Amino acid sequence: MTPQDIDAFFASRDALITDQYIELEFTFECAGDPRAAAAHLASEQSTAQWQRIGVAEDFRPQFAARVLSLVSSPRPAGFSVPVPAAPAGAVHACRAVIAHPHGNFGPRLPNLISAVLGEGVFFAPGIPLIRLEDIRFPASYLAAFEGPQFGVQGVRDQLQVYGRPLFFGVIKPNIGLPPEPFAQLGFEGWMGGLDVAKDDEMLADAPYSPLATRAALLGDARRRAEVATGVPKGYLANITDEVDALHALHDTAVAAGATMVMVNTMPVGLSGVRALRRHARVPLVTHFPFIASFSRLPLHGVHSRVITRLQRLAGADVIIMPGFGDRMMTPEHEVMENVQACLEPMGHLKPSLPVPGGSDSAATLEGVYRRIGSVDFGFVPGRGVFGHPMGPRGGAASLRQAWDAIAQGIPVREYAQQYAELRAALR
Amino acid sequence: MTPQDIDAFFASRDALITDQYIELEFTFECAGDPRAAAAHLASEQSTAQWQRIGVAEDFRPQFAARVLSLVSSPRPAGFSVPVPAAPAGAVHACRAVIAHPHGNFGPRLPNLISAVLGEGVFFAPGIPLIRLEDIRFPASYLAAFEGPQFGVQGVRDQLQVYGRPLFFGVIKPNIGLPPEPFAQLGFEGWMGGLDVAKDDEMLADAPYSPLATRAALLGDARRRAEVATGVPKGYLANITDEVDALHALHDTAVAAGATMVMVNTMPVGLSGVRALRRHARVPLVTHFPFIASFSRLPLHGVHSRVITRLQRLAGADVIIMPGFGDRMMTPEHEVMENVQACLEPMGHLKPSLPVPGGSDSAATLEGVYRRIGSVDFGFVPGRGVFGHPMGPRGGAASLRQAWDAIAQGIPVREYAQQYAELRAALR
């Protein structure tokens, strides 16, 4: 690119009609001139060849992505990780904000993803390491999306639970258990105090546990638990399957008594989530397989909050995400950024309920609550309920006891002296 | 885990009914005992809690994934890249082959992905860095998949092109050009010798270029080019869009004259590709946005050949992938591994045509051909045809001239002395 061409890919925000652009925040390491690299990054993700040969025209004013800001610092030691087939040249670490005209791709998730996480981003000349850190949408773009159908308030209304976290439990053993004993475990969990008993994200419509049978038995057990406890109970059926099977599986599960359905976002595809949102009659829950493959390393890939925002855009009422604690290998600030992406204002879109999960139990509830600083979250133990030494009824009870202690301002450990279930969970 | 529990997640291949297992090859870096880490990796991706509390049962014999082999070497300097929130302990670099019982998830792509690239893999205790290097399917699993409908032979038959590579060209300017001049560029490309003129992967069903209009004009131009040249010509329409729009867009494009359709695999989702395969009446082409986010770094994520195999499984007749050359920042061996994944035997599945792409032109054709060592590939320049100084007709002609030279065993540079188009391309 000539210096003039490079300049043409820079702009100040004031010079743009900002409602026509989404904003992308990237960090990257480049070889060669950072300004040229940033211009290439903008060009390649939009109009890389902006005129026909021999025709006096320029598509850049309307169609080019523009660099709004660029900060760079030299890395004399080179790239911070070895990259096979990396370009040669002096290395800089950079942070750039790019405005990308959304008219190029429209309010379609696959086309959005192709533009902002496609060849133009990951193969921009001179940039072997790049991470999309964040994405911001103008109201005009958000207006074309449905977003969550129920949101936090709708999920609370369904369960009639206010002023405290929602208690989910992943029925375990997750794989291999036939529907009858599986439903019995769910029943025990509800009786102990779970709001929602859920399928594991790996439990499919399997021959040893067909969804129709499982949902019917869980639906029946759920209704029995409602009668016995006098409060609404939820069964969350995992309907993750081929996209052309999802609507029928939703109908099957809901008819049998599921009150929520779950899909694994990346395996199904964000667009499949959005299509299911349009069909769903119950809250839609999404789970996080695959995401860590591109979000764990800070130097390359995609920050997980981008995927959280896209899941909310696709209409997830509840977003299960890697939570706190060593086990989940996710920095605390990243968990918090994902929680905030669920709850903070986003045009007309309802908030999604964040469910930071992973090896939780009554022993970790207070820490999760203190970090989030709000009751608007879901808590989702698996073995913390279904591996509890007193069984799932005891495991679920231990969660509620821990919450009772927190709500009353009594140290959980002290409160446990009165409650065997909580005491066992803390051990 | 106890030593006995760890042992239960190891097995020799002889002890398993191998037709019931897919095989996964992982590299990882772990903190702590590598044998325990590998057992956790197998456990977490299958049956992490293998019995109910208080019930004498064990789901492992049928449902557990098993470590078939493990090789480890100490890394006294610790993890090879800094990982936020990494576990503590002595670090080892490991390679493990794991057999995973496919009855756990069945012949469904989202459930397969959830099992082999899900929470169990990326959050196995002690393993912050892990990459799925390869995946192998037994015939019993492949039997449930349709695979490519046309394959290499079917695509050749459609275009009546044998014994040479297939010449694709990405019409440029890719973004912003209205359908009329866009179709005219395609016409020029076909007249110059392109087999297939194609939409860019970022060109959607956009207001300035509605797919129906574009496909009708390209279809008309294609038929005129066929009459003028006497040979079949192809128009590849990018129908990437929300999954619930794909079938209708396929029908629109094909009715208007598209002879192939393209979708961006990861943005649409592999399952959306498979659903489209069942509906498609023309060859299905897939493109590679997003993949480099998790495949570029050798230390974490997914090797791109895994996604190539999954695309073939989903039924892609043609797979466009990052190709050779510095620009694509992909090691040569990786490109070759992807080419092989398209062409090598895979149960009853037809081969997919590999199209390694990225900044190609007549100048790079011989290198690509020599590396692949076969004519069974597609060659897909963009600016190499549509940015050629003599226009797309000259750009396309330069490709055919370069191939004529190669086929006749004449050095391309020598052959260029007779052909202005080739000469311009080499400059």
PDB file of N, CA, C and O in Angstrom, chain A residues 21-56:
ATOM      1  N   TYR A  21     -21.545   1.526  11.914  1.00  0.00           N
ATOM      2  CA  TYR A  21     -20.331   0.727  12.136  1.00  0.00           C
ATOM      3  C   TYR A  21     -20.423  -0.085  13.432  1.00  0.00           C
ATOM      4  O   TYR A  21     -20.923   0.411  14.447  1.00  0.00           O
ATOM      5  N   ILE A  22     -19.931  -1.293  13.391  1.00  0.00           N
ATOM      6  CA  ILE A  22     -19.617  -1.979  14.631  1.00  0.00           C
ATOM      7  C   ILE A  22     -18.167  -1.643  14.965  1.00  0.00           C
ATOM      8  O   ILE A  22     -17.381  -1.303  14.072  1.00  0.00           O
ATOM      9  N   GLU A  23     -17.834  -1.724  16.241  1.00  0.00           N
ATOM     10  CA  GLU A  23     -16.453  -1.432  16.635  1.00  0.00           C
ATOM     11  C   GLU A  23     -15.784  -2.681  17.186  1.00  0.00           C
ATOM     12  O   GLU A  23     -16.360  -3.407  18.000  1.00  0.00           O
ATOM     13  N   LEU A  24     -14.562  -2.879  16.710  1.00  0.00           N
ATOM     14  CA  LEU A  24     -13.796  -4.078  17.055  1.00  0.00           C
ATOM     15  C   LEU A  24     -12.516  -3.654  17.741  1.00  0.00           C
ATOM     16  O   LEU A  24     -11.818  -2.768  17.248  1.00  0.00           O
ATOM     17  N   GLU A  25     -12.219  -4.303  18.843  1.00  0.00           N
ATOM     18  CA  GLU A  25     -10.968  -4.011  19.532  1.00  0.00           C
ATOM     19  C   GLU A  25     -10.057  -5.221  19.367  1.00  0.00           C
ATOM     20  O   GLU A  25     -10.416  -6.329  19.773  1.00  0.00           O
ATOM     21  N   PHE A  26      -8.917  -4.986  18.753  1.00  0.00           N
ATOM     22  CA  PHE A  26      -7.953  -6.053  18.524  1.00  0.00           C
ATOM     23  C   PHE A  26      -6.662  -5.780  19.276  1.00  0.00           C
ATOM     24  O   PHE A  26      -6.233  -4.625  19.377  1.00  0.00           O
ATOM     25  N   THR A  27      -6.018  -6.835  19.768  1.00  0.00           N
ATOM     26  CA  THR A  27      -4.599  -6.750  20.085  1.00  0.00           C
ATOM     27  C   THR A  27      -3.877  -7.638  19.077  1.00  0.00           C
ATOM     28  O   THR A  27      -4.425  -8.658  18.644  1.00  0.00           O
ATOM     29  N   PHE A  28      -2.692  -7.225  18.670  1.00  0.00           N
ATOM     30  CA  PHE A  28      -1.940  -8.059  17.731  1.00  0.00           C
ATOM     31  C   PHE A  28      -0.455  -7.787  17.845  1.00  0.00           C
ATOM     32  O   PHE A  28      -0.034  -6.777  18.409  1.00  0.00           O
ATOM     33  N   GLU A  29       0.339  -8.726  17.351  1.00  0.00           N
ATOM     34  CA  GLU A  29       1.771  -8.509  17.171  1.00  0.00           C
ATOM     35  C   GLU A  29       2.053  -8.592  15.677  1.00  0.00           C
ATOM     36  O   GLU A  29       1.577  -9.516  14.998  1.00  0.00           O
ATOM     37  N   CYS A  30       2.791  -7.606  15.186  1.00  0.00           N
ATOM     38  CA  CYS A  30       3.040  -7.558  13.742  1.00  0.00           C
ATOM     39  C   CYS A  30       4.528  -7.442  13.457  1.00  0.00           C
ATOM     40  O   CYS A  30       5.311  -7.009  14.294  1.00  0.00           O
ATOM     41  N   ALA A  31       4.899  -7.834  12.257  1.00  0.00           N
ATOM     42  CA  ALA A  31       6.251  -7.616  11.750  1.00  0.00           C
ATOM     43  C   ALA A  31       6.176  -6.477  10.752  1.00  0.00           C
ATOM     44  O   ALA A  31       5.308  -6.468   9.879  1.00  0.00           O
ATOM     45  N   GLY A  32       7.074  -5.514  10.891  1.00  0.00           N
ATOM     46  CA  GLY A  32       7.046  -4.363   9.989  1.00  0.00           C
ATOM     47  C   GLY A  32       6.284  -3.196  10.594  1.00  0.00           C
ATOM     48  O   GLY A  32       5.988  -3.195  11.788  1.00  0.00           O
ATOM     49  N   ASP A  33       5.975  -2.224   9.761  1.00  0.00           N
ATOM     50  CA  ASP A  33       5.340  -0.978  10.219  1.00  0.00           C
ATOM     51  C   ASP A  33       3.944  -1.225  10.793  1.00  0.00           C
ATOM     52  O   ASP A  33       3.056  -1.717  10.090  1.00  0.00           O
ATOM     53  N   PRO A  34       3.715  -0.883  12.073  1.00  0.00           N
ATOM     54  CA  PRO A  34       2.398  -1.122  12.674  1.00  0.00           C
ATOM     55  C   PRO A  34       1.259  -0.401  11.954  1.00  0.00           C
ATOM     56  O   PRO A  34       0.152  -0.916  11.861  1.00  0.00           O
ATOM     57  N   ARG A  35       1.549   0.797  11.451  1.00  0.00           N
ATOM     58  CA  ARG A  35       0.496   1.551  10.767  1.00  0.00           C
ATOM     59  C   ARG A  35       0.082   0.841   9.469  1.00  0.00           C
ATOM     60  O   ARG A  35      -1.107   0.740   9.159  1.00  0.00           O
ATOM     61  N   ALA A  36       1.045   0.322   8.759  1.00  0.00           N
ATOM     62  CA  ALA A  36       0.725  -0.430   7.538  1.00  0.00           C
ATOM     63  C   ALA A  36      -0.030  -1.706   7.898  1.00  0.00           C
ATOM     64  O   ALA A  36      -1.004  -2.089   7.224  1.00  0.00           O
ATOM     65  N   ALA A  37       0.399  -2.364   8.973  1.00  0.00           N
ATOM     66  CA  ALA A  37      -0.278  -3.608   9.384  1.00  0.00           C
ATOM     67  C   ALA A  37      -1.734  -3.328   9.744  1.00  0.00           C
ATOM     68  O   ALA A  37      -2.641  -4.070   9.337  1.00  0.00           O
ATOM     69  N   ALA A  38      -1.973  -2.253  10.485  1.00  0.00           N
ATOM     70  CA  ALA A  38      -3.345  -1.922  10.880  1.00  0.00           C
ATOM     71  C   ALA A  38      -4.194  -1.573   9.657  1.00  0.00           C
ATOM     72  O   ALA A  38      -5.370  -1.944   9.579  1.00  0.00           O
ATOM     73  N   ALA A  39      -3.605  -0.871   8.699  1.00  0.00           N
ATOM     74  CA  ALA A  39      -4.337  -0.550   7.470  1.00  0.00           C
ATOM     75  C   ALA A  39      -4.684  -1.820   6.702  1.00  0.00           C
ATOM     76  O   ALA A  39      -5.803  -1.982   6.193  1.00  0.00           O
ATOM     77  N   HIS A  40      -3.739  -2.742   6.615  1.00  0.00           N
ATOM     78  CA  HIS A  40      -4.016  -4.031   5.959  1.00  0.00           C
ATOM     79  C   HIS A  40      -5.128  -4.780   6.697  1.00  0.00           C
ATOM     80  O   HIS A  40      -6.007  -5.386   6.074  1.00  0.00           O
ATOM     81  N   LEU A  41      -5.064  -4.745   8.021  1.00  0.00           N
ATOM     82  CA  LEU A  41      -6.092  -5.432   8.808  1.00  0.00           C
ATOM     83  C   LEU A  41      -7.480  -4.883   8.472  1.00  0.00           C
ATOM     84  O   LEU A  41      -8.446  -5.644   8.286  1.00  0.00           O
ATOM     85  N   ALA A  42      -7.582  -3.573   8.368  1.00  0.00           N
ATOM     86  CA  ALA A  42      -8.875  -2.959   8.016  1.00  0.00           C
ATOM     87  C   ALA A  42      -9.255  -3.290   6.573  1.00  0.00           C
ATOM     88  O   ALA A  42     -10.411  -3.635   6.274  1.00  0.00           O
ATOM     89  N   SER A  43      -8.298  -3.213   5.695  1.00  0.00           N
ATOM     90  CA  SER A  43      -8.567  -3.460   4.275  1.00  0.00           C
ATOM     91  C   SER A  43      -8.989  -4.899   4.017  1.00  0.00           C
ATOM     92  O   SER A  43      -9.997  -5.170   3.360  1.00  0.00           O
ATOM     93  N   GLU A  44      -8.223  -5.836   4.561  1.00  0.00           N
ATOM     94  CA  GLU A  44      -8.477  -7.255   4.263  1.00  0.00           C
ATOM     95  C   GLU A  44      -9.812  -7.723   4.813  1.00  0.00           C
ATOM     96  O   GLU A  44     -10.428  -8.628   4.266  1.00  0.00           O
ATOM     97  N   GLN A  45     -10.279  -7.118   5.905  1.00  0.00           N
ATOM     98  CA  GLN A  45     -11.573  -7.552   6.448  1.00  0.00           C
ATOM     99  C   GLN A  45     -12.745  -6.833   5.783  1.00  0.00           C
ATOM    100  O   GLN A  45     -13.893  -7.123   6.080  1.00  0.00           O
ATOM    101  N   SER A  46     -12.441  -5.921   4.847  1.00  0.00           N
ATOM    102  CA  SER A  46     -13.536  -5.233   4.146  1.00  0.00           C
ATOM    103  C   SER A  46     -13.264  -5.255   2.642  1.00  0.00           C
ATOM    104  O   SER A  46     -13.442  -6.287   2.001  1.00  0.00           O
ATOM    105  N   THR A  47     -12.793  -4.148   2.083  1.00  0.00           N
ATOM    106  CA  THR A  47     -12.643  -4.096   0.630  1.00  0.00           C
ATOM    107  C   THR A  47     -11.163  -4.085   0.265  1.00  0.00           C
ATOM    108  O   THR A  47     -10.511  -3.049   0.172  1.00  0.00           O
ATOM    109  N   ALA A  48     -10.651  -5.302   0.058  1.00  0.00           N
ATOM    110  CA  ALA A  48      -9.210  -5.461  -0.148  1.00  0.00           C
ATOM    111  C   ALA A  48      -8.777  -5.000  -1.539  1.00  0.00           C
ATOM    112  O   ALA A  48      -7.646  -4.572  -1.727  1.00  0.00           O
ATOM    113  N   GLN A  49      -9.658  -5.134  -2.521  1.00  0.00           N
ATOM    114  CA  GLN A  49      -9.386  -4.547  -3.841  1.00  0.00           C
ATOM    115  C   GLN A  49     -10.550  -3.602  -4.090  1.00  0.00           C
ATOM    116  O   GLN A  49     -11.669  -4.046  -4.321  1.00  0.00           O
ATOM    117  N   TRP A  50     -10.301  -2.307  -4.010  1.00  0.00           N
ATOM    118  CA  TRP A  50     -11.406  -1.340  -3.928  1.00  0.00           C
ATOM    119  C   TRP A  50     -11.760  -0.702  -5.270  1.00  0.00           C
ATOM    120  O   TRP A  50     -12.542   0.224  -5.319  1.00  0.00           O
ATOM    121  N   GLN A  51     -11.165  -1.220  -6.345  1.00  0.00           N
ATOM    122  CA  GLN A  51     -11.571  -0.732  -7.657  1.00  0.00           C
ATOM    123  C   GLN A  51     -11.275  -1.789  -8.716  1.00  0.00           C
ATOM    124  O   GLN A  51     -10.397  -2.626  -8.539  1.00  0.00           O
ATOM    125  N   ARG A  52     -12.053  -1.711  -9.783  1.00  0.00           N
ATOM    126  CA  ARG A  52     -11.746  -2.558 -10.928  1.00  0.00           C
ATOM    127  C   ARG A  52     -10.518  -2.010 -11.649  1.00  0.00           C
ATOM    128  O   ARG A  52     -10.231  -0.819 -11.565  1.00  0.00           O
ATOM    129  N   ILE A  53      -9.826  -2.901 -12.329  1.00  0.00           N
ATOM    130  CA  ILE A  53      -8.668  -2.467 -13.112  1.00  0.00           C
ATOM    131  C   ILE A  53      -9.168  -1.584 -14.263  1.00  0.00           C
ATOM    132  O   ILE A  53     -10.071  -1.983 -15.007  1.00  0.00           O
ATOM    133  N   GLY A  54      -8.613  -0.394 -14.338  1.00  0.00           N
ATOM    134  CA  GLY A  54      -8.964   0.492 -15.448  1.00  0.00           C
ATOM    135  C   GLY A  54     -10.237   1.292 -15.253  1.00  0.00           C
ATOM    136  O   GLY A  54     -10.693   1.965 -16.177  1.00  0.00           O
ATOM    137  N   VAL A  55     -10.823   1.206 -14.088  1.00  0.00           N
ATOM    138  CA  VAL A  55     -12.043   1.972 -13.817  1.00  0.00           C
ATOM    139  C   VAL A  55     -11.750   2.962 -12.689  1.00  0.00           C
ATOM    140  O   VAL A  55     -11.176   2.582 -11.671  1.00  0.00           O
ATOM    141  N   ALA A  56     -12.153   4.204 -12.896  1.00  0.00           N
ATOM    142  CA  ALA A  56     -11.924   5.224 -11.856  1.00  0.00           C
ATOM    143  C   ALA A  56     -13.055   5.137 -10.838  1.00  0.00           C
ATOM    144  O   ALA A  56     -14.132   5.695 -11.048  1.00  0.00           O
TER     145      ALA A  56
END
